Short mmCIF file of C-alpha atoms in Angstrom, two decimals:
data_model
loop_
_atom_site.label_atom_id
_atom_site.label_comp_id
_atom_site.label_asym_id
_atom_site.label_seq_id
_atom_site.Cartn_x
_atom_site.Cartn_y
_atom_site.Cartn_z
CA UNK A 1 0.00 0.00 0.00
CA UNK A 2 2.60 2.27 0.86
CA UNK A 3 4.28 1.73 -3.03
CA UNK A 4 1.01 2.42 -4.33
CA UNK A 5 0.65 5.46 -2.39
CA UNK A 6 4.00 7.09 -2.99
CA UNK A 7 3.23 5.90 -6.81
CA UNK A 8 0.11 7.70 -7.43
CA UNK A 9 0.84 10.42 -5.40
CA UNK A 10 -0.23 9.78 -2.14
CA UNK A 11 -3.93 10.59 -1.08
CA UNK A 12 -3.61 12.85 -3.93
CA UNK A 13 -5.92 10.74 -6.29
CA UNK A 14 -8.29 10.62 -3.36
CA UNK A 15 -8.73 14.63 -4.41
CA UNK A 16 -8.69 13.73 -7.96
CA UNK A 17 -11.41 11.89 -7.28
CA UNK A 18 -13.61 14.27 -5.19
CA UNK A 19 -12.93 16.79 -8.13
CA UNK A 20 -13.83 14.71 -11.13
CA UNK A 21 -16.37 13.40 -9.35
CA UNK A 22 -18.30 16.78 -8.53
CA UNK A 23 -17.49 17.01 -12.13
CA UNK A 24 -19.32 14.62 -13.24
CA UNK A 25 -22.68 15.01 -10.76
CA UNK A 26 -22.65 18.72 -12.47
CA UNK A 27 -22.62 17.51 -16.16
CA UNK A 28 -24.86 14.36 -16.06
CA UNK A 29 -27.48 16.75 -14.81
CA UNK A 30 -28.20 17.45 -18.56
CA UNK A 31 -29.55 13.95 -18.78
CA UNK A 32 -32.82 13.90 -17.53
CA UNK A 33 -32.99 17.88 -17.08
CA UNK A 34 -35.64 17.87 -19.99
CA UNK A 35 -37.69 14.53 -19.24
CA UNK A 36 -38.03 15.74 -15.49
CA UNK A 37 -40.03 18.83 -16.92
CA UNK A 38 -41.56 16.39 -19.49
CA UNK A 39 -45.42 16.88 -17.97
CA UNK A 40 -45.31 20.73 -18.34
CA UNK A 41 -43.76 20.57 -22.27
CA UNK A 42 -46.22 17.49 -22.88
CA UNK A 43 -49.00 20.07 -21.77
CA UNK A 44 -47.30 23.21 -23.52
CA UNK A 45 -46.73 21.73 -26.52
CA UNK A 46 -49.26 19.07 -26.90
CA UNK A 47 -47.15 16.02 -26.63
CA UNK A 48 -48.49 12.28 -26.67
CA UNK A 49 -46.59 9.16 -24.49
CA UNK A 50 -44.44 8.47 -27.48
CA UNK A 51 -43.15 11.76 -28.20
CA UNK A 52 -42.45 12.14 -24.61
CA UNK A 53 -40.55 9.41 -24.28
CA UNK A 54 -38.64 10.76 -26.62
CA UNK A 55 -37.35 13.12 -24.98
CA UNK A 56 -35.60 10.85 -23.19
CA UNK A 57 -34.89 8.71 -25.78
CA UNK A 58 -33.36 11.39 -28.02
CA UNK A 59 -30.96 11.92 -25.73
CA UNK A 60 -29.85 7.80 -25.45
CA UNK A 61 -29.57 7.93 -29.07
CA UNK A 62 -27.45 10.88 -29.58
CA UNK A 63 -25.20 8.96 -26.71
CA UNK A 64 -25.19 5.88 -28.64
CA UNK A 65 -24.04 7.96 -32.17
CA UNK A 66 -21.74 10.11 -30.53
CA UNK A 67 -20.06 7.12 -28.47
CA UNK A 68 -19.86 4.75 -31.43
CA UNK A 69 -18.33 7.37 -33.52
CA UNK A 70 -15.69 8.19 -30.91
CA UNK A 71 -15.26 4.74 -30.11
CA UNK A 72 -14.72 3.86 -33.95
CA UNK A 73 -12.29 6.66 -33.97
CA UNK A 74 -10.22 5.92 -30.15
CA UNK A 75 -11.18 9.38 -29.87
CA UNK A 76 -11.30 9.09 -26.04
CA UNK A 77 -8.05 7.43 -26.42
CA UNK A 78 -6.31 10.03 -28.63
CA UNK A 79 -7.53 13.42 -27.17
CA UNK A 80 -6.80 14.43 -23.99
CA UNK A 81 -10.03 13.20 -21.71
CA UNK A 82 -10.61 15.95 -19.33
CA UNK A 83 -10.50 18.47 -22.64
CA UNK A 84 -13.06 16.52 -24.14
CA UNK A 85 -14.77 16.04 -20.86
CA UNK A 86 -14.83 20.22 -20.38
CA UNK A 87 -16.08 20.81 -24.02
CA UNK A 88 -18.42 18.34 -24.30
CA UNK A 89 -20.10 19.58 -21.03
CA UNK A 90 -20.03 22.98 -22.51
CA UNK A 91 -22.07 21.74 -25.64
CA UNK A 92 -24.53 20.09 -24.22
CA UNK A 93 -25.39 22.85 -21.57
CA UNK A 94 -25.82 25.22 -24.73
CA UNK A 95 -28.04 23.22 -26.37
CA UNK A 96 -30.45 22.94 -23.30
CA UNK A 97 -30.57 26.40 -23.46
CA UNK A 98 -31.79 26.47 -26.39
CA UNK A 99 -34.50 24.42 -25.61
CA UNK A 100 -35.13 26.56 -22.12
CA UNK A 101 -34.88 29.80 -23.84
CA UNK A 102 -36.25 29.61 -27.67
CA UNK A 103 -37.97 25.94 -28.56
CA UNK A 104 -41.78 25.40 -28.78
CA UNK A 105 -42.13 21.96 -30.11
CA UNK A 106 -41.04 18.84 -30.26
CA UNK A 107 -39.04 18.36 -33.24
CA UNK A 108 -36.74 21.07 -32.63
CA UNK A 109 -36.27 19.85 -28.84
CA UNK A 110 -35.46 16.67 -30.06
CA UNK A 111 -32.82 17.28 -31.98
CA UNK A 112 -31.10 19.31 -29.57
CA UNK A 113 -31.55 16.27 -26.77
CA UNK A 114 -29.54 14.09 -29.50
CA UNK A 115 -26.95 17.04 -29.58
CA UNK A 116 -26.93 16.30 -25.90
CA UNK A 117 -26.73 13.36 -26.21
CA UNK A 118 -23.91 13.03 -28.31
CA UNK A 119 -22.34 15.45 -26.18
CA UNK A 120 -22.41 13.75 -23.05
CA UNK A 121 -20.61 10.31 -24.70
CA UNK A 122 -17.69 12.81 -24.17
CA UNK A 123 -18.50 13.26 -21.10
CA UNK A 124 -19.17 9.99 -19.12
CA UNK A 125 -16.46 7.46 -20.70
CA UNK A 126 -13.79 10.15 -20.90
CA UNK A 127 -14.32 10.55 -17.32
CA UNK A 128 -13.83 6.72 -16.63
CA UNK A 129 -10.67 6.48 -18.43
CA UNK A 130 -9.38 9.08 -16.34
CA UNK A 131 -10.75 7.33 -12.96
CA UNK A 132 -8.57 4.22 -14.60
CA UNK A 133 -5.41 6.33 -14.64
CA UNK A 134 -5.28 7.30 -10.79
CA UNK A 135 -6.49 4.13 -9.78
CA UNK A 136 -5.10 0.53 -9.97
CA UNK A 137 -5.94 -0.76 -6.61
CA UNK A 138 -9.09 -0.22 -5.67
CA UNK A 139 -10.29 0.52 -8.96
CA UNK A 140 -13.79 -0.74 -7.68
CA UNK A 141 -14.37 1.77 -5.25
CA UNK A 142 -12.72 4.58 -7.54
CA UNK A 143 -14.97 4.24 -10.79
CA UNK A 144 -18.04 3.19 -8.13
CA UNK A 145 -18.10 6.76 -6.80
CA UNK A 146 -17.84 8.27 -10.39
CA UNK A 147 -20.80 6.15 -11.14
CA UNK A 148 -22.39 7.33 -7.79
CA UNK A 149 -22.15 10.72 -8.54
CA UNK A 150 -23.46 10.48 -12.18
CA UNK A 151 -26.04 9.17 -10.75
CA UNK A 152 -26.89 11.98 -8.41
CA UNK A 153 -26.55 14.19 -11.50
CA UNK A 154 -29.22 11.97 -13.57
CA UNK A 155 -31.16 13.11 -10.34
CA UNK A 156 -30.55 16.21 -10.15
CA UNK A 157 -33.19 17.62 -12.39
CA UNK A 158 -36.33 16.33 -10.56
CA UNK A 159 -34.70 17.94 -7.33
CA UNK A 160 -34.69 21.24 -8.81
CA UNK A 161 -38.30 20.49 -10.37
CA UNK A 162 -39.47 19.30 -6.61
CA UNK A 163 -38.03 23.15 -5.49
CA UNK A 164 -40.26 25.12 -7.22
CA UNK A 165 -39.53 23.57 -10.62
CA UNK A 166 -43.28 22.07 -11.00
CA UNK A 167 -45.05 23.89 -13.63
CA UNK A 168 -42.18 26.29 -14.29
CA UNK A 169 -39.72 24.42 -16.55
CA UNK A 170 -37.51 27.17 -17.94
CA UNK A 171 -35.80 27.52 -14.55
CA UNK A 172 -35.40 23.80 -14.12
CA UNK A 173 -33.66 23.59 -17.44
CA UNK A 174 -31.45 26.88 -17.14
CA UNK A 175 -30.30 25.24 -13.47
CA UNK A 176 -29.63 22.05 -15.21
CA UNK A 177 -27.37 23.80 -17.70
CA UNK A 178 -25.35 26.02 -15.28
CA UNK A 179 -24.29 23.45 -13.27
CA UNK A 180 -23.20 21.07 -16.30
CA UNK A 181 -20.59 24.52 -17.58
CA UNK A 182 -19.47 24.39 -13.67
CA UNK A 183 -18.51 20.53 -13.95
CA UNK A 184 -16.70 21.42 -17.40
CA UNK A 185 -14.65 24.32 -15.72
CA UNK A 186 -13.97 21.96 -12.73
CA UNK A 187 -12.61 19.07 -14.76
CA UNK A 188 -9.96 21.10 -15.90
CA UNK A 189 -8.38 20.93 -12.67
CA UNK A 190 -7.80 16.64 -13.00
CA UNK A 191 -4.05 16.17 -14.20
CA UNK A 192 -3.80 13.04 -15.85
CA UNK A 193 -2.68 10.12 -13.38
CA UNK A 194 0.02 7.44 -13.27
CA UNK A 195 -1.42 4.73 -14.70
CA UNK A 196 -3.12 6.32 -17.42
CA UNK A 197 -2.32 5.23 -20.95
CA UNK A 198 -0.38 7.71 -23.41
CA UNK A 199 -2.80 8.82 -26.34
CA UNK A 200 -2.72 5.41 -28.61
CA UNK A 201 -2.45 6.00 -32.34
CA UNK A 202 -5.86 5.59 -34.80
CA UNK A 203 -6.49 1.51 -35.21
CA UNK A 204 -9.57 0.29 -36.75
CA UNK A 205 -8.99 -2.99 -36.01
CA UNK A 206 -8.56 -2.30 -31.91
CA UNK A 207 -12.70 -2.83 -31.81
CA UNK A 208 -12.88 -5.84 -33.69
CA UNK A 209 -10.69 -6.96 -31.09
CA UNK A 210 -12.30 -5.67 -27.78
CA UNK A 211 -15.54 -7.58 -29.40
CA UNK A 212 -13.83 -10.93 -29.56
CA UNK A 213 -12.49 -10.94 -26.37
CA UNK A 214 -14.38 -13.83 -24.24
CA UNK A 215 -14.11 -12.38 -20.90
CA UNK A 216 -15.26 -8.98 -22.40
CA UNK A 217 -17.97 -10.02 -24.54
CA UNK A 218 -19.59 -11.79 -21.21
CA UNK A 219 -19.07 -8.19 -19.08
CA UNK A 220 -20.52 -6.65 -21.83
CA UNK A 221 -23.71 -8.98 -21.86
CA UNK A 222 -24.22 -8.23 -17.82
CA UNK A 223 -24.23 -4.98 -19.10
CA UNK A 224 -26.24 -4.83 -21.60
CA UNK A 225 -28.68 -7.13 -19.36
CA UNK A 226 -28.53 -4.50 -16.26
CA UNK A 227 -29.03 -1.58 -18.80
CA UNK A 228 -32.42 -3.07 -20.29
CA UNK A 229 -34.11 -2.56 -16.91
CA UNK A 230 -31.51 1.16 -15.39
CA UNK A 231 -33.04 3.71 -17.72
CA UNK A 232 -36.59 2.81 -18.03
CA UNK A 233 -37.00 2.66 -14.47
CA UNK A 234 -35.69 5.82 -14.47
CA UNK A 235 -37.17 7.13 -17.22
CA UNK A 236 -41.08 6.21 -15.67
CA UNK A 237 -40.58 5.70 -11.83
CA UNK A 238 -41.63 9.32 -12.37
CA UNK A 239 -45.05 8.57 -14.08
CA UNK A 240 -45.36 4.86 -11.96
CA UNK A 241 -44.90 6.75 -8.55
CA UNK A 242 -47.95 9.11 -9.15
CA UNK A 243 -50.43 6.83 -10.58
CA UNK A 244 -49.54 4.82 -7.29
CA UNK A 245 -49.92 7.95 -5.12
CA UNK A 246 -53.25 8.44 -7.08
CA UNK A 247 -54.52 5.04 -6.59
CA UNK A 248 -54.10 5.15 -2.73
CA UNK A 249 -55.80 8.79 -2.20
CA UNK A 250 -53.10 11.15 -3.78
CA UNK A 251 -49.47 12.81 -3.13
CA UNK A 252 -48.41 15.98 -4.21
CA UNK A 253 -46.82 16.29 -7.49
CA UNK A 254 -43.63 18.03 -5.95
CA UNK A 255 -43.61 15.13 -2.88
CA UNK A 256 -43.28 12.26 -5.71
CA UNK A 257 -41.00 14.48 -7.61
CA UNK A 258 -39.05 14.06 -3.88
CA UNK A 259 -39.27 10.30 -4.03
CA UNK A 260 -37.96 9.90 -7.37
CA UNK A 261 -35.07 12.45 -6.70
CA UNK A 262 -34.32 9.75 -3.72
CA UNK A 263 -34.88 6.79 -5.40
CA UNK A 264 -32.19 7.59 -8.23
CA UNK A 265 -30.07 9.42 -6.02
CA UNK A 266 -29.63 6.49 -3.55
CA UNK A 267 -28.04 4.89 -6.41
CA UNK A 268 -25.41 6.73 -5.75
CA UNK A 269 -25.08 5.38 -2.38
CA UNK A 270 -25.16 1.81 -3.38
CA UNK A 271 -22.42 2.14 -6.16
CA UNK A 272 -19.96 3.35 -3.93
CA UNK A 273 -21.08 0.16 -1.23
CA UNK A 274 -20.83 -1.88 -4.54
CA UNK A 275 -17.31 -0.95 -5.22
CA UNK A 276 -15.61 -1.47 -2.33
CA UNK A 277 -17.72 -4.60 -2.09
CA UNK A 278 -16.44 -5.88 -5.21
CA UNK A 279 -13.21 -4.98 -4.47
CA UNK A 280 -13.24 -7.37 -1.78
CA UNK A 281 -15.53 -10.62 -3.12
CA UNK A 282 -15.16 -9.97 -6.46
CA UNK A 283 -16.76 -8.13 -9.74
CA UNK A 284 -19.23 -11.23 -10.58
CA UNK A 285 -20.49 -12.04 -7.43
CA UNK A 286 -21.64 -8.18 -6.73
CA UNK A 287 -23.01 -7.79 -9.68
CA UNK A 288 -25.00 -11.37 -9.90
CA UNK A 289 -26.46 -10.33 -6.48
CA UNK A 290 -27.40 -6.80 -7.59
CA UNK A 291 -29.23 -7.74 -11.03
CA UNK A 292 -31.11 -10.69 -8.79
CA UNK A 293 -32.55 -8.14 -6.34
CA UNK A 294 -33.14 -5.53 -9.23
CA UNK A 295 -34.80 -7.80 -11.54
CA UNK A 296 -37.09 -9.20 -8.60
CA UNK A 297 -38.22 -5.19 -7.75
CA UNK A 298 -39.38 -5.21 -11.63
CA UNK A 299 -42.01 -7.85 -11.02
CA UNK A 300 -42.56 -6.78 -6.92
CA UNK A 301 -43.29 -3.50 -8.04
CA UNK A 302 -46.74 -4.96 -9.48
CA UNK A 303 -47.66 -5.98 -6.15
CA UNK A 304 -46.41 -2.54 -4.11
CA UNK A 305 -48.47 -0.41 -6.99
CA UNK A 306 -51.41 1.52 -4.72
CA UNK A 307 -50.11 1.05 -1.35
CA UNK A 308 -49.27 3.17 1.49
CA UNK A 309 -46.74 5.25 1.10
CA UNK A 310 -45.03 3.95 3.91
CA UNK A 311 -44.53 0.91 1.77
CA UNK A 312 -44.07 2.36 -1.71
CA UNK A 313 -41.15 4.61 -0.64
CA UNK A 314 -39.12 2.04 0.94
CA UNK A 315 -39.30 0.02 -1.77
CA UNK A 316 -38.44 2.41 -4.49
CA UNK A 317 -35.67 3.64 -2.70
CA UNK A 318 -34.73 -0.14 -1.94
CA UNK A 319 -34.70 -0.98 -5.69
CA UNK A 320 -32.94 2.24 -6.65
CA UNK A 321 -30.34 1.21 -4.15
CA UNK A 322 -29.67 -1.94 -6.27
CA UNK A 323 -30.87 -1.19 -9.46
CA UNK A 324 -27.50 0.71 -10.47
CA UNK A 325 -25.04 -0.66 -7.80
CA UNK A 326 -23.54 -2.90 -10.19
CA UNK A 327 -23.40 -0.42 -13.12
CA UNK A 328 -19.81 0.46 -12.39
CA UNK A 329 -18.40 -2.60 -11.82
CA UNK A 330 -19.00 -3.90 -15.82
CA UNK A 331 -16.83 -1.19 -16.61
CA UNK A 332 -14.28 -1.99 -13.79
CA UNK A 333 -14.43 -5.18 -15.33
CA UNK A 334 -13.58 -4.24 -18.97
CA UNK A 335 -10.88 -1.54 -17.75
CA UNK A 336 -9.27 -4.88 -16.12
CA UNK A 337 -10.20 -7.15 -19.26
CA UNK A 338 -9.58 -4.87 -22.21
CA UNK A 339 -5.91 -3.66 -24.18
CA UNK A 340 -4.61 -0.73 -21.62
CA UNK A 341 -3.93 1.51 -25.10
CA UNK A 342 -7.66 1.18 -25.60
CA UNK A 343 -9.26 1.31 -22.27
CA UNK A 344 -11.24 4.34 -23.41
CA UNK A 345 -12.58 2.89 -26.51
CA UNK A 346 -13.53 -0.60 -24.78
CA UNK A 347 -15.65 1.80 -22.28
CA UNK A 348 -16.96 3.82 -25.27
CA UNK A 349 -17.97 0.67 -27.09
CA UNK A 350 -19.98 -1.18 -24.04
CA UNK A 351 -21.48 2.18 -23.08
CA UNK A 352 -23.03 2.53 -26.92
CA UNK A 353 -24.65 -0.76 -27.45
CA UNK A 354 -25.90 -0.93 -23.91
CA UNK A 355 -27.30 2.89 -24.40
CA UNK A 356 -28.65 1.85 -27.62
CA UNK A 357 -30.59 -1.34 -25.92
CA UNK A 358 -32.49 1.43 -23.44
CA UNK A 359 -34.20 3.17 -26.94
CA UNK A 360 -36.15 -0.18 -26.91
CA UNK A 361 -36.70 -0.89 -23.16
CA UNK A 362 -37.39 3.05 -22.49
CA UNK A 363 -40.50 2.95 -25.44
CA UNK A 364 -41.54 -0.36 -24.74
CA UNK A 365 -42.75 0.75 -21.03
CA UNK A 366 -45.57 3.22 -21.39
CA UNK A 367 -46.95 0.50 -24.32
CA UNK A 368 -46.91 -2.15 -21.30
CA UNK A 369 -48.20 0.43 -19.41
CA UNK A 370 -51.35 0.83 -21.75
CA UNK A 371 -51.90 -2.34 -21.89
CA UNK A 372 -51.82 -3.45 -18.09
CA UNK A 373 -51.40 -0.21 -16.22
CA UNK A 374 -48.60 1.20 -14.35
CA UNK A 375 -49.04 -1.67 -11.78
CA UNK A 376 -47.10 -4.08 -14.10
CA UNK A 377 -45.53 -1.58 -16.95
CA UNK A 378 -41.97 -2.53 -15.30
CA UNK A 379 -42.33 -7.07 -15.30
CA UNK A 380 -40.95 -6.95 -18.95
CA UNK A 381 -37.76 -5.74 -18.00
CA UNK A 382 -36.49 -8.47 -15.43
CA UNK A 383 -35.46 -10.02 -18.48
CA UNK A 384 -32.91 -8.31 -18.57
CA UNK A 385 -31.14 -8.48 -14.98
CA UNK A 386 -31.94 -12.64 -15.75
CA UNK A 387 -29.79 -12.41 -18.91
CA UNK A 388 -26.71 -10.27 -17.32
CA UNK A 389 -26.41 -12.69 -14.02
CA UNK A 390 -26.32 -15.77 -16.36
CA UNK A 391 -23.72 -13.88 -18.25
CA UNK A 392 -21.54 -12.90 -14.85
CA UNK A 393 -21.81 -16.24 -13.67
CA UNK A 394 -20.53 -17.38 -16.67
CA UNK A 395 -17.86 -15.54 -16.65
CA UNK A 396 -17.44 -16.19 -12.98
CA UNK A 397 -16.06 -20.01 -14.33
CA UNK A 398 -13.40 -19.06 -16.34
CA UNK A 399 -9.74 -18.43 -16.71
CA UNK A 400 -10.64 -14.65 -17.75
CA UNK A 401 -11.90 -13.82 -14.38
CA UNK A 402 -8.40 -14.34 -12.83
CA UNK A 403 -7.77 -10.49 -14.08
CA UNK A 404 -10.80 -9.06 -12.00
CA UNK A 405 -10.44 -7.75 -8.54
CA UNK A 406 -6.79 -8.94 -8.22
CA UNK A 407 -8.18 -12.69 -8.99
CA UNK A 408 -10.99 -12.55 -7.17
CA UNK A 409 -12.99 -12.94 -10.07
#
């Protein structure tokens, strides 16, 4: 410990991390900034479901193009990440205010959420690959709290909504903004750290190879798995919470605009217990647990739908505790699996396809929904924890797993 410490400079990349971290809370509030606010622009601007949840999903889509293009081009591997991290936070603030400040319809506002979108792929992996290069030991717990506090960030906007944001979304939006050009401004302040890769040279062929790789192809899957269920949930835990409030005699709009503030901010909380977690017994067994409890809240939630609120709070928060505990540790995994030249690109590719899986989950919801109701809109999606803890457990068996968590797999 003491090598590691005078290596990386001491409790220096404990700073790093508090900085870049803070960072990253104050960008990834662009995510959801515009689908908290989605009930007042449905109203203003006459939206139906669909184009609602497009507003979401505009914004998973520009990720997906912007993140495949930089991952086809090791962009995040040949420009310097915290740049690209400050510019790309600086983008995709100016674009929501834009929307805030001079859109009046939906086409126009969706296009700018894919401009966010794209913008924030330069945001989020770039970010990892610098977590990567202060961290070897206790990588876990390091990219665990960068996780935690994006998402905080993703919460962020239904905070500010819940504060006076509730039927007045220009503010919410402007908020969201300002503190995503803060997190750009404070990101210049991360030096790069001692295990961080030297900017590789353009090669084609490096994804063809991340894609092959066995051990990474199965951390991928438990990815892809856990990001079928993360996004809707938090994309209609929003619109579920109320019709439950509704069905057992009625909450405030602001108080379940509260709950759903807590029940993806928690997430936070349980990434960081994840990490260190995982550190200690291992990337596949934390994540196998997580999905499991996770994928069990998308079917219990049926059964919680219309009762008290002393019951349907706990158990939101309970499944947002789990729901996104695990989401760090596939990309702990592929940092430790992957080529160290292209540890940005492996963590640009995984974070496209398993963005691009959440377009179909995150429109497939409210068409459950109008079929059964609220009450069971979410069963569909344990399908998805089922596949990624088959996939961990896998992966759990074979040589490959030797490289996670100092062997323990």
């Amino acid at each position: 410990m003491a090598d590691e410490n005078r290596t990386s400079g001491g409790y220096r990349k404990y700073r790093v991390l508090g900085v870049l971290a803070t960072a990253e809370l104050l960008a990834m509030t662009l995510w959801f900034s515009v689908s908290a606010v989605g009930p007042e622009l449905a109203t203003m601007w006459g939206l139906s479901a669909a184009e609602t949840a497009w507003l979401t999903n505009a914004v998973q889509l520009g990720f997906v193009a912007g993140a495949l293009l930089s991952a086809l081009f090791t962009i995040s591997d040949v420009v310097k990440p915290r740049y690209l991290f400050s510019v790309s936070a600086v983008v995709g603030a100016a674009a929501t205010v834009v929307i805030a400040t001079s859109v009046e319809s939906f086409l126009p506002a969706v296009l700018l959420r894919f401009l966010t979108g794209m913008a924030l792929a330069g945001v989020y992996p770039p970010g990892m690959k610098i977590m990567a290069g202060w961290f070897r030991k206790g990588r876990g717990f390091a990219i665990g709290v960068l996780v935690g506090a994006l998402t905080v960030g993703s919460a962020m906007p239904h905070l500010l909504r819940g504060l006076g944001g509730v039927g007045r979304p220009t503010p919410v939006l402007l908020g969201a903004a300002a503190l995503s050009v803060v997190g750009g401004v404070l990101v210049l302040l991360v030096e790069p750290g001692p295990y961080q890769a030297p900017a590789a040279p353009f090669d084609p062929s490096a994804i063809r190879r991340i894609a092959g790789d066995r051990g990474t192809v199965l951390a991928n899957l438990g990815y892809f798995g856990h990001m079928w269920e993360l996004y809707a949930v938090w994309a209609w835990i929003p619109v579920y919470l109320s019709a439950s409030f509704t069905a057992n005699g009625g909450e405030t709009e602001a108080f379940a605009a509260f709950v759903t503030f807590g029940t993806i901010a928690i997430g936070g909380l349980g990434a960081v217990i994840a990490g260190v977690t995982s550190d200690r017994l291992g990337r596949t067994t934390v994540t196998s647990a997580s999905m499991i409890i996770s994928g069990s809240a998308c079917v219990a939630a049926g059964f919680v739908f219309g009762a008290s609120t002393l019951v349907v709070v706990p158990f939101v928060l309970l499944w947002g505790f789990a729901i996104v505990a695990d989401s760090a540790q596939f990309s702990t995994a592929v940092s430790e699996l992957a080529e160290d030249s292209y540890v940005g690109s492996a963590l640009t590719f995984q974070t496209a396809i398993g963005y691009l899986l959440t377009l179909g989950s995150i429109q497939l919801t409210p068409i459950v929904a109008d079929w059964v109701g609220w009450q069971w809109a979410f069963a569909p999606l344990a399908v998805g924890p089922l596949v990624g803890t088959v996939a961990m457990l896998t992966l759990r068996r074979l040589p490959e797993a030797e490289a996670l968590a100092g062997g323990r797999g």
